[in-house]
Amino acid sequence: MARRAGKIKEIREMHRNVLVLDCGDAFRVKGKFPELWTEAVLAGLDLIGYDAVNVGEVELALGTRFFNEMTMKMTVPFVSANLSDSNGRLSRVKTYVIKEFDSIRVGVTGVTPTVFFKDEILKEDGIVVNSPLKALRQVLKELREKTDIIILLSHLGYKGTKDFLEYNDFSGIDVVVAGHGRKLLNKPEKVNGTLVVQNSMGGEYLGRLMLTLGPDGSIRRFE
């Protein structure tokens, strides 16, 4: 359920096994002093203790050098299944992260469409944006062996995310958090057996998805 001004600290106090995630576009490129604004926001994400943030196109819009400088100051991991580089400019970006709660291992990765990124920035810094479809298939092979639950941070928007799941076999993905759009879902939608949630954008809401898992790691209940 989406709630305005949700309190993450209180949620962590009430529940032991909590993941705090974001689909990307945490940086800012418009308005006055975008670098200063971005640095303040990233400091906030660090204080909150996000578990993973997907790399959206806005993260690289001010250049990969700026992205690297900012993320080197953080403990929050950025993830992307379909970004790669040849010179270490994205050294703070992980293909995925794995969090372990009791005996349950949760894998988190992310994807962003190739068309969202500016070619001149990518070519200058040797960044490659691979096909989300091909990249994700490869990452899922690894995650299925290492985890019980897989969460995808999708920067494809609500409709793009649904189409992505409907027309491709991603049975190994348990939950998709959709981003890059203002669609607000008050309850999860199931697409080919995968739970899809979205909570608008710009920090307007804190979306909460509660999962009850069985002994084998399967999702028994959700709200």
mmCIF file with all atom_site columns, N, CA and C in Angstrom, residues 50-73:
data_model
loop_
_atom_site.group_PDB
_atom_site.id
_atom_site.type_symbol
_atom_site.label_atom_id
_atom_site.label_alt_id
_atom_site.label_comp_id
_atom_site.label_asym_id
_atom_site.label_entity_id
_atom_site.label_seq_id
_atom_site.pdbx_PDB_ins_code
_atom_site.Cartn_x
_atom_site.Cartn_y
_atom_site.Cartn_z
_atom_site.occupancy
_atom_site.B_iso_or_equiv
_atom_site.pdbx_formal_charge
_atom_site.auth_seq_id
_atom_site.auth_comp_id
_atom_site.auth_asym_id
_atom_site.auth_atom_id
_atom_site.pdbx_PDB_model_num
ATOM 1  N N  . TYR A 1 50 ? 19.640 2.637  2.203   1.00 0.00 ? 50 TYR A N  1
ATOM 2  C CA . TYR A 1 50 ? 19.046 1.874  1.103   1.00 0.00 ? 50 TYR A CA 1
ATOM 3  C C  . TYR A 1 50 ? 19.865 0.616  0.830   1.00 0.00 ? 50 TYR A C  1
ATOM 4  N N  . ASP A 1 51 ? 19.184 -0.452 0.478   1.00 0.00 ? 51 ASP A N  1
ATOM 5  C CA . ASP A 1 51 ? 19.865 -1.717 0.204   1.00 0.00 ? 51 ASP A CA 1
ATOM 6  C C  . ASP A 1 51 ? 20.306 -1.834 -1.242  1.00 0.00 ? 51 ASP A C  1
ATOM 7  N N  . ALA A 1 52 ? 19.624 -1.145 -2.163  1.00 0.00 ? 52 ALA A N  1
ATOM 8  C CA . ALA A 1 52 ? 20.012 -1.150 -3.574  1.00 0.00 ? 52 ALA A CA 1
ATOM 9  C C  . ALA A 1 52 ? 19.256 -0.057 -4.306  1.00 0.00 ? 52 ALA A C  1
ATOM 10 N N  . VAL A 1 53 ? 19.956 0.592  -5.252  1.00 0.00 ? 53 VAL A N  1
ATOM 11 C CA . VAL A 1 53 ? 19.352 1.611  -6.114  1.00 0.00 ? 53 VAL A CA 1
ATOM 12 C C  . VAL A 1 53 ? 19.719 1.269  -7.556  1.00 0.00 ? 53 VAL A C  1
ATOM 13 N N  . ASN A 1 54 ? 18.728 1.190  -8.414  1.00 0.00 ? 54 ASN A N  1
ATOM 14 C CA . ASN A 1 54 ? 18.980 0.914  -9.829  1.00 0.00 ? 54 ASN A CA 1
ATOM 15 C C  . ASN A 1 54 ? 19.576 2.149  -10.505 1.00 0.00 ? 54 ASN A C  1
ATOM 16 N N  . VAL A 1 55 ? 20.373 1.933  -11.541 1.00 0.00 ? 55 VAL A N  1
ATOM 17 C CA . VAL A 1 55 ? 20.946 3.046  -12.293 1.00 0.00 ? 55 VAL A CA 1
ATOM 18 C C  . VAL A 1 55 ? 19.980 3.438  -13.406 1.00 0.00 ? 55 VAL A C  1
ATOM 19 N N  . GLY A 1 56 ? 19.360 4.619  -13.267 1.00 0.00 ? 56 GLY A N  1
ATOM 20 C CA . GLY A 1 56 ? 18.517 5.160  -14.326 1.00 0.00 ? 56 GLY A CA 1
ATOM 21 C C  . GLY A 1 56 ? 19.341 6.070  -15.219 1.00 0.00 ? 56 GLY A C  1
ATOM 22 N N  . GLU A 1 57 ? 18.724 6.596  -16.270 1.00 0.00 ? 57 GLU A N  1
ATOM 23 C CA . GLU A 1 57 ? 19.482 7.438  -17.193 1.00 0.00 ? 57 GLU A CA 1
ATOM 24 C C  . GLU A 1 57 ? 19.941 8.744  -16.555 1.00 0.00 ? 57 GLU A C  1
ATOM 25 N N  . VAL A 1 58 ? 19.175 9.242  -15.575 1.00 0.00 ? 58 VAL A N  1
ATOM 26 C CA . VAL A 1 58 ? 19.531 10.510 -14.942 1.00 0.00 ? 58 VAL A CA 1
ATOM 27 C C  . VAL A 1 58 ? 20.838 10.381 -14.145 1.00 0.00 ? 58 VAL A C  1
ATOM 28 N N  . GLU A 1 59 ? 21.117 9.183  -13.631 1.00 0.00 ? 59 GLU A N  1
ATOM 29 C CA . GLU A 1 59 ? 22.353 8.986  -12.864 1.00 0.00 ? 59 GLU A CA 1
ATOM 30 C C  . GLU A 1 59 ? 23.598 9.295  -13.699 1.00 0.00 ? 59 GLU A C  1
ATOM 31 N N  . LEU A 1 60 ? 23.532 9.077  -15.008 1.00 0.00 ? 60 LEU A N  1
ATOM 32 C CA . LEU A 1 60 ? 24.707 9.287  -15.863 1.00 0.00 ? 60 LEU A CA 1
ATOM 33 C C  . LEU A 1 60 ? 24.611 10.562 -16.692 1.00 0.00 ? 60 LEU A C  1
ATOM 34 N N  . ALA A 1 61 ? 23.533 11.340 -16.534 1.00 0.00 ? 61 ALA A N  1
ATOM 35 C CA . ALA A 1 61 ? 23.314 12.518 -17.367 1.00 0.00 ? 61 ALA A CA 1
ATOM 36 C C  . ALA A 1 61 ? 24.347 13.620 -17.122 1.00 0.00 ? 61 ALA A C  1
ATOM 37 N N  . LEU A 1 62 ? 24.932 13.664 -15.929 1.00 0.00 ? 62 LEU A N  1
ATOM 38 C CA . LEU A 1 62 ? 25.968 14.661 -15.624 1.00 0.00 ? 62 LEU A CA 1
ATOM 39 C C  . LEU A 1 62 ? 27.367 14.105 -15.853 1.00 0.00 ? 62 LEU A C  1
ATOM 40 N N  . GLY A 1 63 ? 27.438 12.949 -16.486 1.00 0.00 ? 63 GLY A N  1
ATOM 41 C CA . GLY A 1 63 ? 28.733 12.337 -16.784 1.00 0.00 ? 63 GLY A CA 1
ATOM 42 C C  . GLY A 1 63 ? 29.079 11.234 -15.796 1.00 0.00 ? 63 GLY A C  1
ATOM 43 N N  . THR A 1 64 ? 29.815 10.257 -16.272 1.00 0.00 ? 64 THR A N  1
ATOM 44 C CA . THR A 1 64 ? 30.165 9.133  -15.404 1.00 0.00 ? 64 THR A CA 1
ATOM 45 C C  . THR A 1 64 ? 31.206 9.512  -14.361 1.00 0.00 ? 64 THR A C  1
ATOM 46 N N  . ARG A 1 65 ? 32.011 10.539 -14.662 1.00 0.00 ? 65 ARG A N  1
ATOM 47 C CA . ARG A 1 65 ? 32.991 10.988 -13.655 1.00 0.00 ? 65 ARG A CA 1
ATOM 48 C C  . ARG A 1 65 ? 32.273 11.503 -12.415 1.00 0.00 ? 65 ARG A C  1
ATOM 49 N N  . PHE A 1 66 ? 31.238 12.332 -12.641 1.00 0.00 ? 66 PHE A N  1
ATOM 50 C CA . PHE A 1 66 ? 30.462 12.862 -11.518 1.00 0.00 ? 66 PHE A CA 1
ATOM 51 C C  . PHE A 1 66 ? 29.748 11.728 -10.782 1.00 0.00 ? 66 PHE A C  1
ATOM 52 N N  . PHE A 1 67 ? 29.187 10.785 -11.543 1.00 0.00 ? 67 PHE A N  1
ATOM 53 C CA . PHE A 1 67 ? 28.514 9.645  -10.926 1.00 0.00 ? 67 PHE A CA 1
ATOM 54 C C  . PHE A 1 67 ? 29.471 8.872  -10.027 1.00 0.00 ? 67 PHE A C  1
ATOM 55 N N  . ASN A 1 68 ? 30.664 8.627  -10.522 1.00 0.00 ? 68 ASN A N  1
ATOM 56 C CA . ASN A 1 68 ? 31.638 7.859  -9.748  1.00 0.00 ? 68 ASN A CA 1
ATOM 57 C C  . ASN A 1 68 ? 32.070 8.619  -8.495  1.00 0.00 ? 68 ASN A C  1
ATOM 58 N N  . GLU A 1 69 ? 32.287 9.926  -8.624  1.00 0.00 ? 69 GLU A N  1
ATOM 59 C CA . GLU A 1 69 ? 32.693 10.740 -7.472  1.00 0.00 ? 69 GLU A CA 1
ATOM 60 C C  . GLU A 1 69 ? 31.623 10.710 -6.384  1.00 0.00 ? 69 GLU A C  1
ATOM 61 N N  . MET A 1 70 ? 30.371 10.820 -6.786  1.00 0.00 ? 70 MET A N  1
ATOM 62 C CA . MET A 1 70 ? 29.276 10.832 -5.825  1.00 0.00 ? 70 MET A CA 1
ATOM 63 C C  . MET A 1 70 ? 29.104 9.469  -5.149  1.00 0.00 ? 70 MET A C  1
ATOM 64 N N  . THR A 1 71 ? 29.098 8.413  -5.946  1.00 0.00 ? 71 THR A N  1
ATOM 65 C CA . THR A 1 71 ? 28.823 7.090  -5.381  1.00 0.00 ? 71 THR A CA 1
ATOM 66 C C  . THR A 1 71 ? 29.987 6.540  -4.568  1.00 0.00 ? 71 THR A C  1
ATOM 67 N N  . MET A 1 72 ? 31.202 7.034  -4.819  1.00 0.00 ? 72 MET A N  1
ATOM 68 C CA . MET A 1 72 ? 32.347 6.603  -4.016  1.00 0.00 ? 72 MET A CA 1
ATOM 69 C C  . MET A 1 72 ? 32.224 7.067  -2.571  1.00 0.00 ? 72 MET A C  1
ATOM 70 N N  . LYS A 1 73 ? 31.407 8.083  -2.344  1.00 0.00 ? 73 LYS A N  1
ATOM 71 C CA . LYS A 1 73 ? 31.208 8.608  -0.994  1.00 0.00 ? 73 LYS A CA 1
ATOM 72 C C  . LYS A 1 73 ? 30.140 7.835  -0.231  1.00 0.00 ? 73 LYS A C  1
#
